[in-house]
PDB file of C-alpha atoms in Angstrom:
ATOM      1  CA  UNK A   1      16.695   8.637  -6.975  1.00 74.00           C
ATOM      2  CA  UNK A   2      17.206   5.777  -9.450  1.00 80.00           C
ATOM      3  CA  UNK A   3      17.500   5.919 -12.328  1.00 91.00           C
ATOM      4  CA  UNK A   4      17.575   4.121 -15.789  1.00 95.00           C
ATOM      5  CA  UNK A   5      18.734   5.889 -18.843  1.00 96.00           C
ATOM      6  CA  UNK A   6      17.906   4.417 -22.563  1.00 96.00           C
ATOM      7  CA  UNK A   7      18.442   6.008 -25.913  1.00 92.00           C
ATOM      8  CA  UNK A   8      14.629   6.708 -27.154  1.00 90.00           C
ATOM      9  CA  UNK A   9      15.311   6.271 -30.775  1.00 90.00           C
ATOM     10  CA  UNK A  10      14.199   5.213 -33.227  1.00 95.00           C
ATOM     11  CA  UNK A  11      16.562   3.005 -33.997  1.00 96.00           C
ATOM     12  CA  UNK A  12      16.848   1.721 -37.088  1.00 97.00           C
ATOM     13  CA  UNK A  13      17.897  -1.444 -38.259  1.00 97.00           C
ATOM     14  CA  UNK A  14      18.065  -3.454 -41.377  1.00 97.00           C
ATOM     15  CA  UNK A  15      16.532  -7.122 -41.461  1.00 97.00           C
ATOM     16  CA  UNK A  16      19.099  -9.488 -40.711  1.00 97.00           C
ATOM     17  CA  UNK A  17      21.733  -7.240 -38.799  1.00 97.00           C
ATOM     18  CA  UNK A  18      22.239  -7.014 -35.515  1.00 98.00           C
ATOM     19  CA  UNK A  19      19.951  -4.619 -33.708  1.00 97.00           C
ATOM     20  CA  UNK A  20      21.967  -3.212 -30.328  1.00 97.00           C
ATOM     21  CA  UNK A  21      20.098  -1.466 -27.417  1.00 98.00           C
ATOM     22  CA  UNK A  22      21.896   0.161 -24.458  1.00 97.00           C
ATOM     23  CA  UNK A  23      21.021   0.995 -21.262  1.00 97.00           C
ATOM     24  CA  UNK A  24      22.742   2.643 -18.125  1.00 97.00           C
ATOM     25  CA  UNK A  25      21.263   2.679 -14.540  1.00 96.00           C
ATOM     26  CA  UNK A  26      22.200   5.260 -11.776  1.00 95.00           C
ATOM     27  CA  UNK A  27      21.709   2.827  -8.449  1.00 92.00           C
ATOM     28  CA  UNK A  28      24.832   0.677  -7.742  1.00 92.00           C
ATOM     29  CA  UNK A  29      23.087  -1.362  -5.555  1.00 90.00           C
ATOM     30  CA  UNK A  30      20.920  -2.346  -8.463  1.00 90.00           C
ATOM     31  CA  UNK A  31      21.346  -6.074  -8.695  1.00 88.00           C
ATOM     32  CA  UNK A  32      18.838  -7.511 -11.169  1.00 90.00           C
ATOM     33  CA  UNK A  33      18.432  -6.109 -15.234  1.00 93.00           C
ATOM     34  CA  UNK A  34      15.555  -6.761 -17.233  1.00 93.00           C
ATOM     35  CA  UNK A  35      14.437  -6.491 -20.783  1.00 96.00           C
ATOM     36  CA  UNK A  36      10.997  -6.350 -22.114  1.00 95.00           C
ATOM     37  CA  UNK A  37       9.666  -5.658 -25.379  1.00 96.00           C
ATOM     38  CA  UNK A  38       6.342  -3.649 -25.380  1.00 95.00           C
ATOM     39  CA  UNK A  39       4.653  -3.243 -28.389  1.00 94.00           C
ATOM     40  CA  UNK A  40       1.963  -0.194 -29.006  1.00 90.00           C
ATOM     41  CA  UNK A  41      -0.707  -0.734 -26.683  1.00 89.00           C
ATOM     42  CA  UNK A  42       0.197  -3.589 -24.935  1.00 93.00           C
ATOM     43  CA  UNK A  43       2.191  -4.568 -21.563  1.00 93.00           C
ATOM     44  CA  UNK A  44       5.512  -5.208 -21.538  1.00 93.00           C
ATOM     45  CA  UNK A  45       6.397  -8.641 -22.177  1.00 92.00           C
ATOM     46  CA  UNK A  46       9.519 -10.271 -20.665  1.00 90.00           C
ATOM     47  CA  UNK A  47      12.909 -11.194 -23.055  1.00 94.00           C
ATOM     48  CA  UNK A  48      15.627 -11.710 -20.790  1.00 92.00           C
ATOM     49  CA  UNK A  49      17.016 -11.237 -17.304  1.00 91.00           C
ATOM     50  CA  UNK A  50      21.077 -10.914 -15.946  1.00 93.00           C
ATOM     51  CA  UNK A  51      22.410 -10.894 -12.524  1.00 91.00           C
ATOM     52  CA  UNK A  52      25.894 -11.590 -13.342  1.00 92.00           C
ATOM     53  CA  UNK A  53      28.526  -9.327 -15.146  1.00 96.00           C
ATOM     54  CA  UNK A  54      29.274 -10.748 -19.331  1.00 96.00           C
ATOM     55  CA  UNK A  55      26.748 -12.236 -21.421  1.00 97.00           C
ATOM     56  CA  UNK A  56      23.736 -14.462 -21.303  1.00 96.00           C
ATOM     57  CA  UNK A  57      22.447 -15.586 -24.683  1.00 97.00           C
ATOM     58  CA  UNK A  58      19.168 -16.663 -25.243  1.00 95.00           C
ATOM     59  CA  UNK A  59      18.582 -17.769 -28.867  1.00 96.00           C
ATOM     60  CA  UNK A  60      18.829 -14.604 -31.119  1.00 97.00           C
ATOM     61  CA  UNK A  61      19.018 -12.236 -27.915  1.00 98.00           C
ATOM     62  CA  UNK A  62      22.063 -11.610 -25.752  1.00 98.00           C
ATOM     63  CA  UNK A  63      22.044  -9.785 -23.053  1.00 97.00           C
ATOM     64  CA  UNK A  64      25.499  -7.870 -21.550  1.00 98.00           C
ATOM     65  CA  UNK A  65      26.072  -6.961 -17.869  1.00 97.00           C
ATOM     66  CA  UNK A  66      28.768  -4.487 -16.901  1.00 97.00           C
ATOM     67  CA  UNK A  67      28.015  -3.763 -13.458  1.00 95.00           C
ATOM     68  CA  UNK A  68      31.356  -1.334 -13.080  1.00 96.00           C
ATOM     69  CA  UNK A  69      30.498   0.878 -15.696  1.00 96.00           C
ATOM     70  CA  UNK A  70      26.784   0.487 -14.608  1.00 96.00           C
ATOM     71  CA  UNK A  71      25.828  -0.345 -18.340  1.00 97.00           C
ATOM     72  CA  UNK A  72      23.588  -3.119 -20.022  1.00 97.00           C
ATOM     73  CA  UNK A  73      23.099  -3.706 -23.510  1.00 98.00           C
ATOM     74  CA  UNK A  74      20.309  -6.382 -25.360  1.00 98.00           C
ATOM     75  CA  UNK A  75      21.829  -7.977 -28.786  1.00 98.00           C
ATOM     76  CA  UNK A  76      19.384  -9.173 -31.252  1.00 98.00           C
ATOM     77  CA  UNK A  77      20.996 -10.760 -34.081  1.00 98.00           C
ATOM     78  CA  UNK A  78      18.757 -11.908 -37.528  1.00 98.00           C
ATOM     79  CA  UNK A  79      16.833  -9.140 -36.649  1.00 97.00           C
ATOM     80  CA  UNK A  80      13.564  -9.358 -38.289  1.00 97.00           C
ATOM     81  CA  UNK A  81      10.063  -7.551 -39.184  1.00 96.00           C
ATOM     82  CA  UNK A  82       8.251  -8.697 -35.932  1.00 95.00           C
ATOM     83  CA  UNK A  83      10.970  -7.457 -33.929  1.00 97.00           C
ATOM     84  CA  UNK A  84       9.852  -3.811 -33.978  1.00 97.00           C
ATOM     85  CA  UNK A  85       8.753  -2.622 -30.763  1.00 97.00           C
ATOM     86  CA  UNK A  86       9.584  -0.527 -27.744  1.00 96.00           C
ATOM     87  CA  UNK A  87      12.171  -2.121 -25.715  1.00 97.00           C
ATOM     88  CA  UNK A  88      12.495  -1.275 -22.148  1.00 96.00           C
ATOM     89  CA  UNK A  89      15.244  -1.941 -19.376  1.00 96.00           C
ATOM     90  CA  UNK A  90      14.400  -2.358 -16.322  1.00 94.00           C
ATOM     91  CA  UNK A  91      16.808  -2.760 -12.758  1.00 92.00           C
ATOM     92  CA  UNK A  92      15.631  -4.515  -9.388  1.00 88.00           C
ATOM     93  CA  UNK A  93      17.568  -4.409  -6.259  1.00 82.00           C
ATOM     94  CA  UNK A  94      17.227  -8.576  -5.868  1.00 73.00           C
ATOM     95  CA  UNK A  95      18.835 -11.150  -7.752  1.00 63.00           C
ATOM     96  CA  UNK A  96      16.579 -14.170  -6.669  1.00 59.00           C
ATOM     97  CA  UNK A  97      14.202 -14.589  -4.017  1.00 51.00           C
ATOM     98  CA  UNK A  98      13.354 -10.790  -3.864  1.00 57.00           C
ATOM     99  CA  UNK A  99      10.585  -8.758  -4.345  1.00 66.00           C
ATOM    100  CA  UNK A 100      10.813  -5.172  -5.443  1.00 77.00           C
ATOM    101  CA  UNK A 101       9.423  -3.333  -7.718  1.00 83.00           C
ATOM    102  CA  UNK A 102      11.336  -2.383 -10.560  1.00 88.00           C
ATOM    103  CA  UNK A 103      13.005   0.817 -12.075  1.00 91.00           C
ATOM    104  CA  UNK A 104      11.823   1.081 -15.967  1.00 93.00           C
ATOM    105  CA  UNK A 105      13.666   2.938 -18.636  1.00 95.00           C
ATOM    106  CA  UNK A 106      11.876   4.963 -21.005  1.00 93.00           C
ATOM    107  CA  UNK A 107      12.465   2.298 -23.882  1.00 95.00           C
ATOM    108  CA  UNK A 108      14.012   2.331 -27.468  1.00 96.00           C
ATOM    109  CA  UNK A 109      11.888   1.653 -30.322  1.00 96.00           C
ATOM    110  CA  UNK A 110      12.761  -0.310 -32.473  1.00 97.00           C
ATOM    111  CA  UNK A 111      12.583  -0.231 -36.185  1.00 97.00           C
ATOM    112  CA  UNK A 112      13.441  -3.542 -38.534  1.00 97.00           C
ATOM    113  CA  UNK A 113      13.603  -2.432 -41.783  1.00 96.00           C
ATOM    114  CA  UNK A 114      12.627  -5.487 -44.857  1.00 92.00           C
TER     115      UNK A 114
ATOM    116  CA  UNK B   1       5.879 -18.468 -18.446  1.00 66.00           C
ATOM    117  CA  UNK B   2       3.539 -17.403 -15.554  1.00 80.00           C
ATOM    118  CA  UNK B   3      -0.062 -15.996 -16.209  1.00 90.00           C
ATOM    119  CA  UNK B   4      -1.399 -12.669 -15.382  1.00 94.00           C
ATOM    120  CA  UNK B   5      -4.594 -11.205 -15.948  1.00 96.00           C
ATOM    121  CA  UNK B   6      -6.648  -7.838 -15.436  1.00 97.00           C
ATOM    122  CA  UNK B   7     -10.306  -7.101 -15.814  1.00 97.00           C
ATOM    123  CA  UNK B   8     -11.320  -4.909 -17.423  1.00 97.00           C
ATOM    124  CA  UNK B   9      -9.330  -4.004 -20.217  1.00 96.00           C
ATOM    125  CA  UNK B  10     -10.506  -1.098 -21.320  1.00 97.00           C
ATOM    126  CA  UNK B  11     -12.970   1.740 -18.957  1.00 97.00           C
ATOM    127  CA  UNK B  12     -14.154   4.804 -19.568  1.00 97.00           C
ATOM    128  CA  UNK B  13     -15.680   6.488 -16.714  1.00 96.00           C
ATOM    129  CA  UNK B  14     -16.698  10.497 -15.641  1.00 96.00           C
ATOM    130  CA  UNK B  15     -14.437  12.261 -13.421  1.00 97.00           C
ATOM    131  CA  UNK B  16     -15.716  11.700  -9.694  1.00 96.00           C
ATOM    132  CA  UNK B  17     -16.653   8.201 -10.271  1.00 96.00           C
ATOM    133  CA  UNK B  18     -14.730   5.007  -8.470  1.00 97.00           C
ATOM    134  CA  UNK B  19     -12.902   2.291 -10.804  1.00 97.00           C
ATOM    135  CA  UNK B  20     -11.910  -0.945  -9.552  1.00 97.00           C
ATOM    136  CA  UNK B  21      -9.045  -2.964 -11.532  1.00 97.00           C
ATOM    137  CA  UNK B  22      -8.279  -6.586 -10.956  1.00 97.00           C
ATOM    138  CA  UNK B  23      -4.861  -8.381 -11.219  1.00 96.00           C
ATOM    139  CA  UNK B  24      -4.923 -12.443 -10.769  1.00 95.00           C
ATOM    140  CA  UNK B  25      -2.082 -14.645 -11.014  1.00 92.00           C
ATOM    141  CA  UNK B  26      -3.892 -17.468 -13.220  1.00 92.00           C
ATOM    142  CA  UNK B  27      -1.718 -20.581 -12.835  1.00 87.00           C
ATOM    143  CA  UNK B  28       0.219 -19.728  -9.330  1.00 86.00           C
ATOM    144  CA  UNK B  29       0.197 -17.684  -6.167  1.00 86.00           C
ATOM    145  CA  UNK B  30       1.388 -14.472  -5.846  1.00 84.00           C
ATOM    146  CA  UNK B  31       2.089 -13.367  -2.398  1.00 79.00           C
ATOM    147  CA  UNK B  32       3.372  -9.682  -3.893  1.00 87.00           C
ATOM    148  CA  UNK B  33       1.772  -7.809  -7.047  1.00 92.00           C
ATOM    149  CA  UNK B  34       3.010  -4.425  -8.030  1.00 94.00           C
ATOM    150  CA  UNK B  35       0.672  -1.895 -10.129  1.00 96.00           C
ATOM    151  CA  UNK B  36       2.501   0.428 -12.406  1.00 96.00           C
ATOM    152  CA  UNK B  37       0.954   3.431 -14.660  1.00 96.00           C
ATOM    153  CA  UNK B  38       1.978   4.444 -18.207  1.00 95.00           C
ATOM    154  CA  UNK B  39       1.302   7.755 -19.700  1.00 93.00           C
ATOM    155  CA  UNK B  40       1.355   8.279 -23.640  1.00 88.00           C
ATOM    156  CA  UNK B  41       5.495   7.865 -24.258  1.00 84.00           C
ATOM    157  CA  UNK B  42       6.494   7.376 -21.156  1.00 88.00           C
ATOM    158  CA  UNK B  43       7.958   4.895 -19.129  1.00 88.00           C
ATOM    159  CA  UNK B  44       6.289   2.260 -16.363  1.00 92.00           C
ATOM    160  CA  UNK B  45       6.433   3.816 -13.173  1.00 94.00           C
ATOM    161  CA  UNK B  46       6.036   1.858 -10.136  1.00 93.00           C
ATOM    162  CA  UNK B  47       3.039   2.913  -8.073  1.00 95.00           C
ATOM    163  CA  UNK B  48       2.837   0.298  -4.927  1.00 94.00           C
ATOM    164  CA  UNK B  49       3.780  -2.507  -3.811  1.00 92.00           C
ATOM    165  CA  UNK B  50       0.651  -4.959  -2.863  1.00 89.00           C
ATOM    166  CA  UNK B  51       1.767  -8.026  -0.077  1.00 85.00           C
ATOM    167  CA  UNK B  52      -1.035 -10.570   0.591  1.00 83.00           C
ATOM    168  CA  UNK B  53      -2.788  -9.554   3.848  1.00 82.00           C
ATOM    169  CA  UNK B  54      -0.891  -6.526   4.925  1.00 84.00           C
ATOM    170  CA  UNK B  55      -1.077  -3.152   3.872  1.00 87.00           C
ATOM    171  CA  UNK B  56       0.305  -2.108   0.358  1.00 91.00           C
ATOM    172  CA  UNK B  57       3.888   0.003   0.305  1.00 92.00           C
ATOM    173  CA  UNK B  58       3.027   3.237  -2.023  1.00 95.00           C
ATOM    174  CA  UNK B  59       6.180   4.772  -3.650  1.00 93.00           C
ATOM    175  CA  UNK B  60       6.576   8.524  -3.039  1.00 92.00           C
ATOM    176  CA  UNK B  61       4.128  10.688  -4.832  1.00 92.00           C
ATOM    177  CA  UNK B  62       1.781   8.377  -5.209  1.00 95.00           C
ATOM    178  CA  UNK B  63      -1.568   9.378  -2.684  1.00 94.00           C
ATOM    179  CA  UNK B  64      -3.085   6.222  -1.264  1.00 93.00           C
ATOM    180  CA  UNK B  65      -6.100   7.481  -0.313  1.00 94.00           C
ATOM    181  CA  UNK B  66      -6.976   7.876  -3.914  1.00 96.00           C
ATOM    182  CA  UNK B  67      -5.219   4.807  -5.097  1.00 97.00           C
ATOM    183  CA  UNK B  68      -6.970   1.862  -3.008  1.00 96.00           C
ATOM    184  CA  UNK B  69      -5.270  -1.544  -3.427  1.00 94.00           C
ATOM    185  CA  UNK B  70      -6.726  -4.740  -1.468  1.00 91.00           C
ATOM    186  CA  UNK B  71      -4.320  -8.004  -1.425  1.00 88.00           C
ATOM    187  CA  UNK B  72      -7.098 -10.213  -0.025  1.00 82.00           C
ATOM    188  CA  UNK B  73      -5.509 -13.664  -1.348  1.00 88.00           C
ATOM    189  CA  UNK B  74      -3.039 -15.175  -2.909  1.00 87.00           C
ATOM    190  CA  UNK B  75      -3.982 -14.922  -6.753  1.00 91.00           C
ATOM    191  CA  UNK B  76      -6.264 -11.493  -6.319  1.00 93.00           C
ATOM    192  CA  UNK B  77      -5.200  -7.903  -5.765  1.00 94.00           C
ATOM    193  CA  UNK B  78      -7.075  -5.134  -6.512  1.00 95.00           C
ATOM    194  CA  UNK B  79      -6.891  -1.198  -7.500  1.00 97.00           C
ATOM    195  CA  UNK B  80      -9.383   1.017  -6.676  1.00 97.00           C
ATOM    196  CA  UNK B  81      -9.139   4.631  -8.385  1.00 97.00           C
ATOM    197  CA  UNK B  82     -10.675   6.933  -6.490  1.00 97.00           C
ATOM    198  CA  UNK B  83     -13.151  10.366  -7.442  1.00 96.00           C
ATOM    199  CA  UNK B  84     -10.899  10.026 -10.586  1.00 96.00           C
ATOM    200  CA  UNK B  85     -10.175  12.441 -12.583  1.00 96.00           C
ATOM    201  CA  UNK B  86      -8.990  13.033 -16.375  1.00 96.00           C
ATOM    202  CA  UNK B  87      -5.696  13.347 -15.247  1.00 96.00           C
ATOM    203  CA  UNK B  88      -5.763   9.724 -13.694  1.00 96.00           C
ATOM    204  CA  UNK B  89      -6.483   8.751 -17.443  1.00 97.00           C
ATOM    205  CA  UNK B  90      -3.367   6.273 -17.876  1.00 97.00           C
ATOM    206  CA  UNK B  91      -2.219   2.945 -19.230  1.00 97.00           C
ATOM    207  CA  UNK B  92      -2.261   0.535 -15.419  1.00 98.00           C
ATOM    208  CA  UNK B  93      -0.769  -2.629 -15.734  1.00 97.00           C
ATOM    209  CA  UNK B  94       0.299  -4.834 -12.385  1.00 96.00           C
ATOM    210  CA  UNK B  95       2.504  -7.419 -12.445  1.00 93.00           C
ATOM    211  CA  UNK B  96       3.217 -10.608 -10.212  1.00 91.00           C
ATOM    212  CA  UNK B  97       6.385 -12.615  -9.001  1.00 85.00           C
ATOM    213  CA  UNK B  98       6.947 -16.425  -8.702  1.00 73.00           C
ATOM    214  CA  UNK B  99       7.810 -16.548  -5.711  1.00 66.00           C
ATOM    215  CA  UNK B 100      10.638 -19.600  -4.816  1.00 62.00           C
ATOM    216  CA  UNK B 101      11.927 -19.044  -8.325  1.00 59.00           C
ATOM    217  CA  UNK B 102      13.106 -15.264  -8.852  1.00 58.00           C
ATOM    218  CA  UNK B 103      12.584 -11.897  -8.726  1.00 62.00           C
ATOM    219  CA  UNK B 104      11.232 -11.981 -12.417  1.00 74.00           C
ATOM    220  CA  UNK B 105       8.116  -9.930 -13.053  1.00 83.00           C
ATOM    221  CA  UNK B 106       5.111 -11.014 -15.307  1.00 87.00           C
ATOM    222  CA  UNK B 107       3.307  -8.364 -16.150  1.00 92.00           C
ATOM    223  CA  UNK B 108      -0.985  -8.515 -16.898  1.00 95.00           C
ATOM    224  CA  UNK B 109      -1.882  -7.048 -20.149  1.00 96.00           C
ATOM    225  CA  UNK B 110      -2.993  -3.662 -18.625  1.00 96.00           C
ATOM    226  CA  UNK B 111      -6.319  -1.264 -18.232  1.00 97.00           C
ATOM    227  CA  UNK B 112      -6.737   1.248 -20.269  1.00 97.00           C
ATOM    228  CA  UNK B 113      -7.950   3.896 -18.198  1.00 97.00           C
ATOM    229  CA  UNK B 114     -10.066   6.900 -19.749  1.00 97.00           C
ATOM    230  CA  UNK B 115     -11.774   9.636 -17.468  1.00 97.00           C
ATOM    231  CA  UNK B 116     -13.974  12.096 -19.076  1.00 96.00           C
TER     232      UNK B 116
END
């Protein structure tokens, strides 16, 4: 069965610093990762998406594919107040030009301290 | 980004009844939708898998029977709860994929399902 493992938190993190969310996903053949942010009440709204193995940075969020050790991390840097919120990783089996539904993580919340 | 919306919102409804959710994909077409549910703290899990004009793919545990979807076009699919029943009382939320551009989900801003 497939799985996607996050740390539920909260996580705690100072305004300014670098907030860091992990996530680890059972299926090898898993070929797409996701991150959302879901705040209280409300769907999941998309971040980022990787396909490849290193880093893809989008503005303050970078987002880090290991595919050997099956591991994907978010990076938020300048972390700030409006940032708080559930986070949630997600893995597909396509990596363009798929459909599938996706495997979601339980999420980390997220806590910026001011 | 893409747009995705559900009607209604919010329901409240008494155990037995029928509940229909909508998904449309505002601003493109969407030949597959997928619903998800979301109980209190947990995670999204994927119910089915809804392809324009065929039949919808239900993951495992998930009775379709009780959970009706209809794919009639491009931009509508539809949920039907069926005889619901307190314990169907979840957070549903489908999502939509651009399809030609990637696998990337947009999700609708979910029903909030109550069943008394």
């Amino acid at each position: 069965q497939k799985e996607v493992e996050q740390n539920s938190g909260p996580l705690s993190v100072p305004e300014g610093a670098i907030a860091s969310l992990n996530c680890t996903y059972s299926d090898r053949g898993s070929q797409s990762f996701f991150w959302y942010r879901q705040y209280s009440g409300k769907s999941p709204e998309l971040i980022m998406f990787i396909y490849s193995n290193g880093d893809k940075e989008d503005g303050r969020f970078t987002a880090q594919l290991n595919k050997a050790s099956q591991y994907v991390s978010l990076l938020i840097r300048d972390s700030q107040p409006s940032d708080s919120a559930t986070y949630l990783c997600a893995a597909g089996m396509y990596s363009g030009g798929g459909a599938d539904g996706l495997t979601f993580g339980k999420g980390t919340h997220l806590i910026i301290q001011p | 980004g893409a747009v995705v919306s559900q009607h209604p919102s919010r329901v409240i409804c008494k155990s037995g009844t029928s509940v229909k959710i909508e998904c449309r994909s505002l601003d493109f077409q969407a030949t597959t939708m997928f619903w998800y549910r979301q109980f209190p703290k947990q995670s999204l899990m994927l119910m089915a898998t809804s392809n324009e004009g065929s039949k919808a793919t239900y993951e495992q545990g998930v009775e379709k029977d009780k959970f009706l979807i209809n794919h009639a076009s491009l931009t509508l699919s539809t949920l039907t709860v069926t005889s619901a029943h307190p314990e169907d009382s979840s957070f549903y939320i489908c999502s939509a994929i651009v399809q030609g551009a990637s696998d990337t989900q947009y999700f609708g801003p979910g029903t909030r399902l109550t069943v008394l």
